[in-house]
PDB file of N, CA and C in Angstrom:
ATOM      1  N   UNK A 173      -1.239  -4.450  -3.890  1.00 47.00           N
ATOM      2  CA  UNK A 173      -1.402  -4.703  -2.479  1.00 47.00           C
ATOM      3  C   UNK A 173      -1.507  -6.213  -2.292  1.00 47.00           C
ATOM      4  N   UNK A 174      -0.457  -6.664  -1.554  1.00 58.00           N
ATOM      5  CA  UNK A 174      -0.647  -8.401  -1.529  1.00 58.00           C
ATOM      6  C   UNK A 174      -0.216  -8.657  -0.192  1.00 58.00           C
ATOM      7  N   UNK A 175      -1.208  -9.175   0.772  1.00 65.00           N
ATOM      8  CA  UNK A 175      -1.283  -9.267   1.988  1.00 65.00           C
ATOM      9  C   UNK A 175      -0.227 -10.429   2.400  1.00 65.00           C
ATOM     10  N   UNK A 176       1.039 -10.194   2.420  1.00 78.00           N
ATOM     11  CA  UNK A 176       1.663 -10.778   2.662  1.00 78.00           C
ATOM     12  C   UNK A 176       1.481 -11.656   3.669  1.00 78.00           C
ATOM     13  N   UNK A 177       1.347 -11.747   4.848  1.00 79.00           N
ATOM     14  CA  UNK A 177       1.299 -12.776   5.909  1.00 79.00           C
ATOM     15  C   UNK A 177       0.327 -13.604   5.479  1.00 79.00           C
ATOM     16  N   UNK A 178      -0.657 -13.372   5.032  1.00 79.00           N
ATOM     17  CA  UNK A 178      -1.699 -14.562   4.556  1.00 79.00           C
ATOM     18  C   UNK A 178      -0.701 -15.186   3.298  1.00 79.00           C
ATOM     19  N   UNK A 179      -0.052 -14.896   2.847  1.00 82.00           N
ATOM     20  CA  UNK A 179       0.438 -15.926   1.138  1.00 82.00           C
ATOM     21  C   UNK A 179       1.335 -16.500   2.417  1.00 82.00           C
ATOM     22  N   UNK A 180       1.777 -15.429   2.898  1.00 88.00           N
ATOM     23  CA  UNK A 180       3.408 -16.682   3.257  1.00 88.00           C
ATOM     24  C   UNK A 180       2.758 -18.062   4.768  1.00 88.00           C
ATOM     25  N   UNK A 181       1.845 -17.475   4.766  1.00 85.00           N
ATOM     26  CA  UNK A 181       1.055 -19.165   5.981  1.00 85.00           C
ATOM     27  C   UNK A 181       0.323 -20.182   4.638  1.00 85.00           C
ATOM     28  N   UNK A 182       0.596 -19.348   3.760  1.00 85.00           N
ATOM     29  CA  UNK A 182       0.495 -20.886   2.476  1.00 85.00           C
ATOM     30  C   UNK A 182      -1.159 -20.276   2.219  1.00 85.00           C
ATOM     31  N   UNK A 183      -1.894 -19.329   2.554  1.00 81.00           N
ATOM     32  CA  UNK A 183      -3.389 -19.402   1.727  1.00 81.00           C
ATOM     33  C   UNK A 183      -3.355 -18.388   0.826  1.00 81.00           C
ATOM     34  N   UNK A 184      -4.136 -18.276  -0.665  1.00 77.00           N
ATOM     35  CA  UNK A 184      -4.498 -17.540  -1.790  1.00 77.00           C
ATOM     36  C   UNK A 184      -4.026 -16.148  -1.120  1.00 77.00           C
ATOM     37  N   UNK A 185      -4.102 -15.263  -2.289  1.00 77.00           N
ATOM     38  CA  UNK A 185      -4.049 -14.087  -1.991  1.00 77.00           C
ATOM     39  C   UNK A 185      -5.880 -13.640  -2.057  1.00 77.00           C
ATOM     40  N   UNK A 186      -6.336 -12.711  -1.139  1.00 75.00           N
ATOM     41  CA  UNK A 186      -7.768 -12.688  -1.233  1.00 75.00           C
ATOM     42  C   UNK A 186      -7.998 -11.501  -2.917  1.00 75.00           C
ATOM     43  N   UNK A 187      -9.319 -12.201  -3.615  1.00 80.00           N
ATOM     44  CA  UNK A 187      -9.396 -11.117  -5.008  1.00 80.00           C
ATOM     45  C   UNK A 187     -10.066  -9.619  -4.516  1.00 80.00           C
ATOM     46  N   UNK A 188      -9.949  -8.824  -3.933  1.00 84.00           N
ATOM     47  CA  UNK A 188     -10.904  -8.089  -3.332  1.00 84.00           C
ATOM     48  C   UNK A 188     -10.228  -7.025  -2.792  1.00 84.00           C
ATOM     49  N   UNK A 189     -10.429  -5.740  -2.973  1.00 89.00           N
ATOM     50  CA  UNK A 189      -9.975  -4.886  -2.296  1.00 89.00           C
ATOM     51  C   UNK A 189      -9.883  -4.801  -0.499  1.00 89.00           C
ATOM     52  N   UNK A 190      -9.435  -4.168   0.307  1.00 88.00           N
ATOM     53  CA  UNK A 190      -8.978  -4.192   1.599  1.00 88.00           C
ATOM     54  C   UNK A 190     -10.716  -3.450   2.350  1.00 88.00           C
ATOM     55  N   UNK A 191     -11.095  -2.425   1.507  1.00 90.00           N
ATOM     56  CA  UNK A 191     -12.455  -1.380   2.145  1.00 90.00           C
ATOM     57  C   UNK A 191     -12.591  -0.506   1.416  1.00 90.00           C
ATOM     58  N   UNK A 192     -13.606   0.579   1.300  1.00 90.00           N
ATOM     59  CA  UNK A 192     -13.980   0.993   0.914  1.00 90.00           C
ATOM     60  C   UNK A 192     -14.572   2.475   1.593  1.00 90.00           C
ATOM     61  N   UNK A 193     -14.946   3.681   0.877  1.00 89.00           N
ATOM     62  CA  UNK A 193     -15.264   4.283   1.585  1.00 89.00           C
ATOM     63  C   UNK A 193     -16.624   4.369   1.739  1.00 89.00           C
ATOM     64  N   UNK A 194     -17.230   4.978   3.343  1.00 88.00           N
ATOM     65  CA  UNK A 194     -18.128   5.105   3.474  1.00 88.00           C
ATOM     66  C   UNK A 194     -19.425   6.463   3.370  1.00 88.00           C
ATOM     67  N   UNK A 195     -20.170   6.307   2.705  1.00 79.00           N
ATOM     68  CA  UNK A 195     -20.803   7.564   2.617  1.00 79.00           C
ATOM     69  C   UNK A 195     -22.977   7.618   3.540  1.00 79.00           C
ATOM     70  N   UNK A 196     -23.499   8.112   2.594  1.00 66.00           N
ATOM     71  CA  UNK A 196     -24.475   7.715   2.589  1.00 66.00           C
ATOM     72  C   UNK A 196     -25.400   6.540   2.700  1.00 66.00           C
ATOM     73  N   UNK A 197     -24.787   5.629   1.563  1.00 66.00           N
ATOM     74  CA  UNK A 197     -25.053   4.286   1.986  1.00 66.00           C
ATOM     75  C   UNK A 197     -23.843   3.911   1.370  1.00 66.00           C
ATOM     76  N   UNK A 198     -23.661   2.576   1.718  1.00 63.00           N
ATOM     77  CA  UNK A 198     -22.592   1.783   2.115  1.00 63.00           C
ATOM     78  C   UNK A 198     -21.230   1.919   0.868  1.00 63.00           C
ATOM     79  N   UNK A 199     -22.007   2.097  -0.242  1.00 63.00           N
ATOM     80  CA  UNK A 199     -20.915   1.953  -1.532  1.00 63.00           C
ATOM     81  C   UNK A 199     -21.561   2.942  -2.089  1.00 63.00           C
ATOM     82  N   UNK A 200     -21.000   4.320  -1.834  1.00 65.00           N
ATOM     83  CA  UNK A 200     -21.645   5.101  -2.763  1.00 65.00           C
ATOM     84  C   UNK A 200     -20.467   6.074  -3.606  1.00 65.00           C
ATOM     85  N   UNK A 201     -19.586   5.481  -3.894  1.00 67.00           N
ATOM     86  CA  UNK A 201     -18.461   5.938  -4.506  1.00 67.00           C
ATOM     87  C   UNK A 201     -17.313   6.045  -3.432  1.00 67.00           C
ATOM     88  N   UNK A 202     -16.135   7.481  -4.096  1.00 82.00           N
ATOM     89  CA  UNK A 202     -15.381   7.396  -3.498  1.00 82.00           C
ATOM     90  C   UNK A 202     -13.880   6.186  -3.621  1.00 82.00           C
ATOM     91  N   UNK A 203     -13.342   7.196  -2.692  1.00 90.00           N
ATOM     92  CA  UNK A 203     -11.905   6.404  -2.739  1.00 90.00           C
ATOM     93  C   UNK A 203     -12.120   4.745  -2.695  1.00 90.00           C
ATOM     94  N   UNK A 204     -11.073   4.172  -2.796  1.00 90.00           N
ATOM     95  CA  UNK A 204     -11.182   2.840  -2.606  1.00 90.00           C
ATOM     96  C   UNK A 204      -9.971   2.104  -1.878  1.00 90.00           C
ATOM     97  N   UNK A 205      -9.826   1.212  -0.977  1.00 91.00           N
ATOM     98  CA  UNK A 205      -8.804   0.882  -0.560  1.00 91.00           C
ATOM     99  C   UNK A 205      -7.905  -0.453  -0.933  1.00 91.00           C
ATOM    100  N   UNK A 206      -7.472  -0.623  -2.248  1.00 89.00           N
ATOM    101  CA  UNK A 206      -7.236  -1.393  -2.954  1.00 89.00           C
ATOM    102  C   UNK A 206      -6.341  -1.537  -4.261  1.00 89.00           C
ATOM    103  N   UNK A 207      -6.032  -2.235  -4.815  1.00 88.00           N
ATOM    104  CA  UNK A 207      -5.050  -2.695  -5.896  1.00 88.00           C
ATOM    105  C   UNK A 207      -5.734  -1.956  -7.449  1.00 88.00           C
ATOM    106  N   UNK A 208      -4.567  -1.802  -7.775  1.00 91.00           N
ATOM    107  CA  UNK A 208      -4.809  -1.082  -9.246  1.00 91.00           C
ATOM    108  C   UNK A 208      -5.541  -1.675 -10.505  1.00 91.00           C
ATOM    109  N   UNK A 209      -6.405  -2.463 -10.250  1.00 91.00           N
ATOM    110  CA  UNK A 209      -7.171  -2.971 -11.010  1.00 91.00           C
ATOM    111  C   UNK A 209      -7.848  -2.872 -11.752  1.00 91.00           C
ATOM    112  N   UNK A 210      -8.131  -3.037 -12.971  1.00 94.00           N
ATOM    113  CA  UNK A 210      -9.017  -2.401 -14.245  1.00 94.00           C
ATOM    114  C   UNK A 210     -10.460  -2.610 -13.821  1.00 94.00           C
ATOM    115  N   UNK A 211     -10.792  -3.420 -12.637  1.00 92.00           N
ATOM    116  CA  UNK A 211     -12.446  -3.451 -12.491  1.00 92.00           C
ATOM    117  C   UNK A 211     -12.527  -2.516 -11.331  1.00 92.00           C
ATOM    118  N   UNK A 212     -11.426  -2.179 -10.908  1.00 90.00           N
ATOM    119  CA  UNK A 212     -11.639  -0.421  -9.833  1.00 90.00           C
ATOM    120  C   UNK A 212     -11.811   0.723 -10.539  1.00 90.00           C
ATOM    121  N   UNK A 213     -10.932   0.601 -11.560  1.00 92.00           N
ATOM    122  CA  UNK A 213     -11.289   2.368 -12.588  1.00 92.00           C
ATOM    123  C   UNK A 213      -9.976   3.057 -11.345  1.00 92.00           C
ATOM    124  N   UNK A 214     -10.191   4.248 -11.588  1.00 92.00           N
ATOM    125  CA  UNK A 214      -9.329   5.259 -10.745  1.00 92.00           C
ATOM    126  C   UNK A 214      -9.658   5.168  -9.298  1.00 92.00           C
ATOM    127  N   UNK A 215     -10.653   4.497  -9.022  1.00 90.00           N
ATOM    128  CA  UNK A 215     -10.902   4.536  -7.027  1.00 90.00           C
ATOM    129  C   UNK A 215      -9.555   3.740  -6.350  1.00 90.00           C
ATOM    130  N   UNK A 216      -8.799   3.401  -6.681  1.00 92.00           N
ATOM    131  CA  UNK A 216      -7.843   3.482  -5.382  1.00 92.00           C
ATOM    132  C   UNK A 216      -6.628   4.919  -5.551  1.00 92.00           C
ATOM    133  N   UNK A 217      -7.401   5.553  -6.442  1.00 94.00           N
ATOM    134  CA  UNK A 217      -5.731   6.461  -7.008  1.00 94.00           C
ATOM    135  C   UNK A 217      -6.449   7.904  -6.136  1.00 94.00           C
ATOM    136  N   UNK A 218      -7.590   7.487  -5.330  1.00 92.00           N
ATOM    137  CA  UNK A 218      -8.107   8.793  -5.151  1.00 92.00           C
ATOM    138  C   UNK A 218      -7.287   9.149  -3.551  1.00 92.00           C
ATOM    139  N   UNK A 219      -7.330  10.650  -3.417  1.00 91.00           N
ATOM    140  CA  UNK A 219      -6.461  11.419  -2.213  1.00 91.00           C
ATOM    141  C   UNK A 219      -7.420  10.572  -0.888  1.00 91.00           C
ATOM    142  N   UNK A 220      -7.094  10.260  -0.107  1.00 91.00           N
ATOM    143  CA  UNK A 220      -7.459  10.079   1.375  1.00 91.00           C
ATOM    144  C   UNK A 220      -7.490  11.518   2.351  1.00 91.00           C
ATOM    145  N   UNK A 221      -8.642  12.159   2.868  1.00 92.00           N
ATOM    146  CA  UNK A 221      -8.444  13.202   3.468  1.00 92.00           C
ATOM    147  C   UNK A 221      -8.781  13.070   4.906  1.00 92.00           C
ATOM    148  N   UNK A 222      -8.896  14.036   5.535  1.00 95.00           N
ATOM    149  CA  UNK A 222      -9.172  14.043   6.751  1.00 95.00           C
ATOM    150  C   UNK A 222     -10.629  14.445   7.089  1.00 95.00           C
ATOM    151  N   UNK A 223     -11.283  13.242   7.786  1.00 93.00           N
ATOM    152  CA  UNK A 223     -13.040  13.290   7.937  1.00 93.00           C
ATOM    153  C   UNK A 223     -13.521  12.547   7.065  1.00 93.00           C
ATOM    154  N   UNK A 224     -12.829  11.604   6.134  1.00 91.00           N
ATOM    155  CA  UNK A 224     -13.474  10.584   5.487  1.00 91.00           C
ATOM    156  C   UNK A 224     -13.472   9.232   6.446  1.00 91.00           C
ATOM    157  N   UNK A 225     -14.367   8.305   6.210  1.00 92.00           N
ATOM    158  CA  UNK A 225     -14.787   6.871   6.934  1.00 92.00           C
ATOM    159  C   UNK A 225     -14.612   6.147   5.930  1.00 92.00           C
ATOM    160  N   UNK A 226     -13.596   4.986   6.422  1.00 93.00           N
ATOM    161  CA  UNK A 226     -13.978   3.777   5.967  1.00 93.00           C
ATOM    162  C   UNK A 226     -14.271   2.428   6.346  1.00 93.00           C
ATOM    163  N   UNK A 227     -14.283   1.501   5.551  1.00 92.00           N
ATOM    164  CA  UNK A 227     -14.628   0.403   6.200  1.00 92.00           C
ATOM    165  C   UNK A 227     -12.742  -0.307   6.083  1.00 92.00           C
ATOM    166  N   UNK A 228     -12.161  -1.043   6.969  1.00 92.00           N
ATOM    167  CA  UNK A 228     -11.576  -2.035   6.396  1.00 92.00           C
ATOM    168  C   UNK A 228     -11.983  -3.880   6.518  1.00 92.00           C
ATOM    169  N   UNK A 229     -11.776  -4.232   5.625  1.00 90.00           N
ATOM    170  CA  UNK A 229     -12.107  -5.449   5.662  1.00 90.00           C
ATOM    171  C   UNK A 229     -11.725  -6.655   5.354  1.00 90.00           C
ATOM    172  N   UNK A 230     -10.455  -7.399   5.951  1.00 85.00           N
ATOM    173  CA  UNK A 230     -10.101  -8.350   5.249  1.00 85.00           C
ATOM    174  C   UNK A 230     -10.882  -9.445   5.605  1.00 85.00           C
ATOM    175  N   UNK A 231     -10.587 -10.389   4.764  1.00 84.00           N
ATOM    176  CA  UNK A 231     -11.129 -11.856   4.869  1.00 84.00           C
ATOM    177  C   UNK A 231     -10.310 -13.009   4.123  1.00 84.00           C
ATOM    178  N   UNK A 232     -10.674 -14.299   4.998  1.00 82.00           N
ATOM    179  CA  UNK A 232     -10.587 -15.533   4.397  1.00 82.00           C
ATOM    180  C   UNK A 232     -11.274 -16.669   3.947  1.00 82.00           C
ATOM    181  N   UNK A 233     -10.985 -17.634   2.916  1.00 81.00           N
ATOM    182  CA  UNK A 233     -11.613 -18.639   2.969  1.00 81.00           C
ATOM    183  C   UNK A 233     -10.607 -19.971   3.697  1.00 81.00           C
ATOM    184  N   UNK A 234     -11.064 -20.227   4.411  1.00 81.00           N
ATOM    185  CA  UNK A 234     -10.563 -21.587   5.300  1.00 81.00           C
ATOM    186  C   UNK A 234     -10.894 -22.808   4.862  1.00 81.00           C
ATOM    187  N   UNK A 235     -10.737 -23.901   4.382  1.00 81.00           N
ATOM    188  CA  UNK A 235     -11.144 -25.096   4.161  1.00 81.00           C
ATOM    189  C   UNK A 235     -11.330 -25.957   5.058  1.00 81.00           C
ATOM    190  N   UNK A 236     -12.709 -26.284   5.045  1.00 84.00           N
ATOM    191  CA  UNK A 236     -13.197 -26.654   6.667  1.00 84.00           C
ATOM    192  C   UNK A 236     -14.087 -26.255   7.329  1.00 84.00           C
ATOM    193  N   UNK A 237     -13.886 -24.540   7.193  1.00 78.00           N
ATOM    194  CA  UNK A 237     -14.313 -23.690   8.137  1.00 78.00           C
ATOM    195  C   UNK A 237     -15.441 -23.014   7.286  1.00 78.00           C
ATOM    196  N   UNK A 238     -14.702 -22.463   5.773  1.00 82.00           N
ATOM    197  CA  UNK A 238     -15.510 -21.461   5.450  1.00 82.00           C
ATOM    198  C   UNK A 238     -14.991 -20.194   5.508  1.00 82.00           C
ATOM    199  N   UNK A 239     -15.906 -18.992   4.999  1.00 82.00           N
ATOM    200  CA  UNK A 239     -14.881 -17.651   5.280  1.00 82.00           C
ATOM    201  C   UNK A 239     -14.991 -17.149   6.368  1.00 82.00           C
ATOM    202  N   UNK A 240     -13.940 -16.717   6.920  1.00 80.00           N
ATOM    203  CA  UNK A 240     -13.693 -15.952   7.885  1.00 80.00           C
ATOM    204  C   UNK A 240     -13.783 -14.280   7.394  1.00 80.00           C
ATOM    205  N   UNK A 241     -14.108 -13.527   8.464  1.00 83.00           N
ATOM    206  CA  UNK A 241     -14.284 -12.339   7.722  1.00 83.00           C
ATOM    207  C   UNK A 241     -14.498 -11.424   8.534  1.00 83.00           C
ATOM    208  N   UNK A 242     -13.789  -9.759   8.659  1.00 86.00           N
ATOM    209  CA  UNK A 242     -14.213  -8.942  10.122  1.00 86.00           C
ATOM    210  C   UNK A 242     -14.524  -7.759   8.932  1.00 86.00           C
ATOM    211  N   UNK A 243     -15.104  -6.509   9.435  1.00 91.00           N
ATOM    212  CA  UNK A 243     -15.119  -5.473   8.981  1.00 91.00           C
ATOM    213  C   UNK A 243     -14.824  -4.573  10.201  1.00 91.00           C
ATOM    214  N   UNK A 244     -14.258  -3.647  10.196  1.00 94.00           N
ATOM    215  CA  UNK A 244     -14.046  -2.678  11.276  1.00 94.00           C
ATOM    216  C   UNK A 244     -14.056  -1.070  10.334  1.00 94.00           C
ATOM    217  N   UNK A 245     -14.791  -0.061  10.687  1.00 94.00           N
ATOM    218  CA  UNK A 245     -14.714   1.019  10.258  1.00 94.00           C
ATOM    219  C   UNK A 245     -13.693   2.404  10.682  1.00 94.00           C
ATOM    220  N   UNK A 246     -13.024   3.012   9.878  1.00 95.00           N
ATOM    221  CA  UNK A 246     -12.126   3.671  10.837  1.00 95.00           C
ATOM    222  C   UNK A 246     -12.411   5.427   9.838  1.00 95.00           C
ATOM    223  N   UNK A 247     -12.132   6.238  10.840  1.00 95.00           N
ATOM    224  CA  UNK A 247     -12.052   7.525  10.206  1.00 95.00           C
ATOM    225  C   UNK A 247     -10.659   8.336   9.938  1.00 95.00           C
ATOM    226  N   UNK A 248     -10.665   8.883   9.296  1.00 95.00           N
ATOM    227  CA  UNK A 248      -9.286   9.281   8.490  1.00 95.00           C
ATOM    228  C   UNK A 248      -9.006  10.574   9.716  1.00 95.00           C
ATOM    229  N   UNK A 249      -7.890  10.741  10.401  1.00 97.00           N
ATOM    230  CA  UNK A 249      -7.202  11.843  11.034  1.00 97.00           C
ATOM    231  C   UNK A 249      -5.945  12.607  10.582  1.00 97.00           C
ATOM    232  N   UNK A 250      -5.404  13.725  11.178  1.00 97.00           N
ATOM    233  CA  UNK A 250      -4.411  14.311  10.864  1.00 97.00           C
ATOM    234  C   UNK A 250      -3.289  13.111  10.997  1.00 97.00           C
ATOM    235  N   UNK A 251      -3.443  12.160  12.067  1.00 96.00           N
ATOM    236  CA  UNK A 251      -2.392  11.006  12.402  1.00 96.00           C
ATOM    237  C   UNK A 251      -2.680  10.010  11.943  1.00 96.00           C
ATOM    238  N   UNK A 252      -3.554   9.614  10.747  1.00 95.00           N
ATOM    239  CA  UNK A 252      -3.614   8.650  10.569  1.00 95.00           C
ATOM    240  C   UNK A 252      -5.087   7.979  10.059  1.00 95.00           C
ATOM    241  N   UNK A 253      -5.272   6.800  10.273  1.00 95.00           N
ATOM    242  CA  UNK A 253      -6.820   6.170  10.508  1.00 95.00           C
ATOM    243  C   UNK A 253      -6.571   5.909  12.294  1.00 95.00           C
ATOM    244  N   UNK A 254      -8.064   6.182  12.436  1.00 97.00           N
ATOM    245  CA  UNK A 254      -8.360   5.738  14.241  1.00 97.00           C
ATOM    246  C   UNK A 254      -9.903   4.952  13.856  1.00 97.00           C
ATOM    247  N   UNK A 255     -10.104   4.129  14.532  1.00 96.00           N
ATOM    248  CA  UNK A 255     -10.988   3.201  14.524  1.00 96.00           C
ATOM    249  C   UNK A 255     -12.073   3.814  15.048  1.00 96.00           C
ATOM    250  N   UNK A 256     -13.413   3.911  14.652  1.00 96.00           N
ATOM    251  CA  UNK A 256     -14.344   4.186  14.967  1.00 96.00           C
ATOM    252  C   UNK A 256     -14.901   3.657  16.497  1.00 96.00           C
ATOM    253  N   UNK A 257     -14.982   2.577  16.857  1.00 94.00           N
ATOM    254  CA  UNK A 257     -15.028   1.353  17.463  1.00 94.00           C
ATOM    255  C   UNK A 257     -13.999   0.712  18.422  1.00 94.00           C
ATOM    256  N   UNK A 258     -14.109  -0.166  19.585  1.00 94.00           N
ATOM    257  CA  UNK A 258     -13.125  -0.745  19.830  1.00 94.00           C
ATOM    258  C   UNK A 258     -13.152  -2.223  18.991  1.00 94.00           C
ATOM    259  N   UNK A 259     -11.733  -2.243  18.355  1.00 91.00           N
ATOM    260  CA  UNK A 259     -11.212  -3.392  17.061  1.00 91.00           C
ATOM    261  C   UNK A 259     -11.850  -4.453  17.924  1.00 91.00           C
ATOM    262  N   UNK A 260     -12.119  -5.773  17.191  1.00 89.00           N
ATOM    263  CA  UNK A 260     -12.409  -6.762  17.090  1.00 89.00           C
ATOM    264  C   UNK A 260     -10.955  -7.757  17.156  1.00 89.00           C
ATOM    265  N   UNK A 261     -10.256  -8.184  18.434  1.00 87.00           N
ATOM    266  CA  UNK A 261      -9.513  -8.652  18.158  1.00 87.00           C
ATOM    267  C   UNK A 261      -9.194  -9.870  18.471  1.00 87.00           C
ATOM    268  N   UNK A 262     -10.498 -10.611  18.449  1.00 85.00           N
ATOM    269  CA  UNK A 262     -10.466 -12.438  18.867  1.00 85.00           C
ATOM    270  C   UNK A 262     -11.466 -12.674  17.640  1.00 85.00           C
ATOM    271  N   UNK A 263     -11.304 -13.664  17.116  1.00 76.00           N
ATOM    272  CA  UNK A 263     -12.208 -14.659  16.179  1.00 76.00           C
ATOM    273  C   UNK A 263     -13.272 -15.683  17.276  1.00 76.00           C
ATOM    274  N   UNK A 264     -14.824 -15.295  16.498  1.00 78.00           N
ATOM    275  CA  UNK A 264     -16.017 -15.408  17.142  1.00 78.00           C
ATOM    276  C   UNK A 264     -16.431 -16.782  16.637  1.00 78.00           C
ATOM    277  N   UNK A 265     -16.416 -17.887  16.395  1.00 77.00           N
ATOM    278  CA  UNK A 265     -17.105 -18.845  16.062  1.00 77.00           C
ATOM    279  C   UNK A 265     -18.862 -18.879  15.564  1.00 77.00           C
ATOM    280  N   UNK A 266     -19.297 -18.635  15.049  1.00 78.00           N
ATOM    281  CA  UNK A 266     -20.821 -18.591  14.865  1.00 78.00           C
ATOM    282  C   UNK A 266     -21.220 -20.277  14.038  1.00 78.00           C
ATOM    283  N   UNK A 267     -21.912 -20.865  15.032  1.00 82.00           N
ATOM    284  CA  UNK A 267     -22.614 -22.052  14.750  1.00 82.00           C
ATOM    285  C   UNK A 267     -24.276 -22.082  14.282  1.00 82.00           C
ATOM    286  N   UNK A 268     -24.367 -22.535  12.648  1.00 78.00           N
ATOM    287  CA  UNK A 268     -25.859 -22.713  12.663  1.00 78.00           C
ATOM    288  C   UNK A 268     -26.268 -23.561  12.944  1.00 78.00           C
TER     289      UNK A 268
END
C-alpha cells in the first residue's frame, strides 16, 4: 500500500499502516488496514466483514509544521465503509 499522491507531491512514504480495527479498547486485535509487513504478522490478510469499525488514519510529517494527522472512524457495510461521523474535511491549525 503506497499512498501515492503523498510520494508524487515529493514527501516520504508514511511507515505505518492506514487504521486499524476497533474493538473494546482501541487496539485490541483484529484485522489491520495495512501493508504486508513482517511487524503486522497476518493482520492485514484478515477478511473485512460487515459490522466491524475502524479507525482510518493517515498522516504527515511537514517540515516546519510538524505532523499533520486526522483519524476518522468508519463502519464496514454491505456497500462499503460509511463513516461513523461527519469526515473532517479542512485542516485545523492548533497553536501552543
Amino acid at each position: 500500500m503506497k499512498p501515492k499522491r503523498i510520494i508524487d507531491s515529493g514527501y516520504p512514504e508514511f511507515k505505518y499502516a492506514l487504521g486499524h480495527q476497533l474493538g473494546r479498547v482501541a487496539h485490541d486485535g483484529g484485522a489491520l488496514l495495512g501493508p504486508l509487513w513482517e511487524k503486522y504478522g497476518d493482520s492485514p490478510n484478515q477478511k473485512l466483514e460487515v459490522g466491524q469499525i475502524f479507525t482510518v488514519e493517515p498522516g504527515l510529517a511537514v517540515d516546519g509544521f510538524g505532523y499533520v494527522g486526522l483519524e476518522e472512524d468508519v463502519v464496514m457495510t454491505t456497500n462499503g465503509a460509511e463513516y461513523l461521523g461527519e469526515p473532517q474535511r479542512e485542516i485545523v491549525l492548533l497553536k501552543g
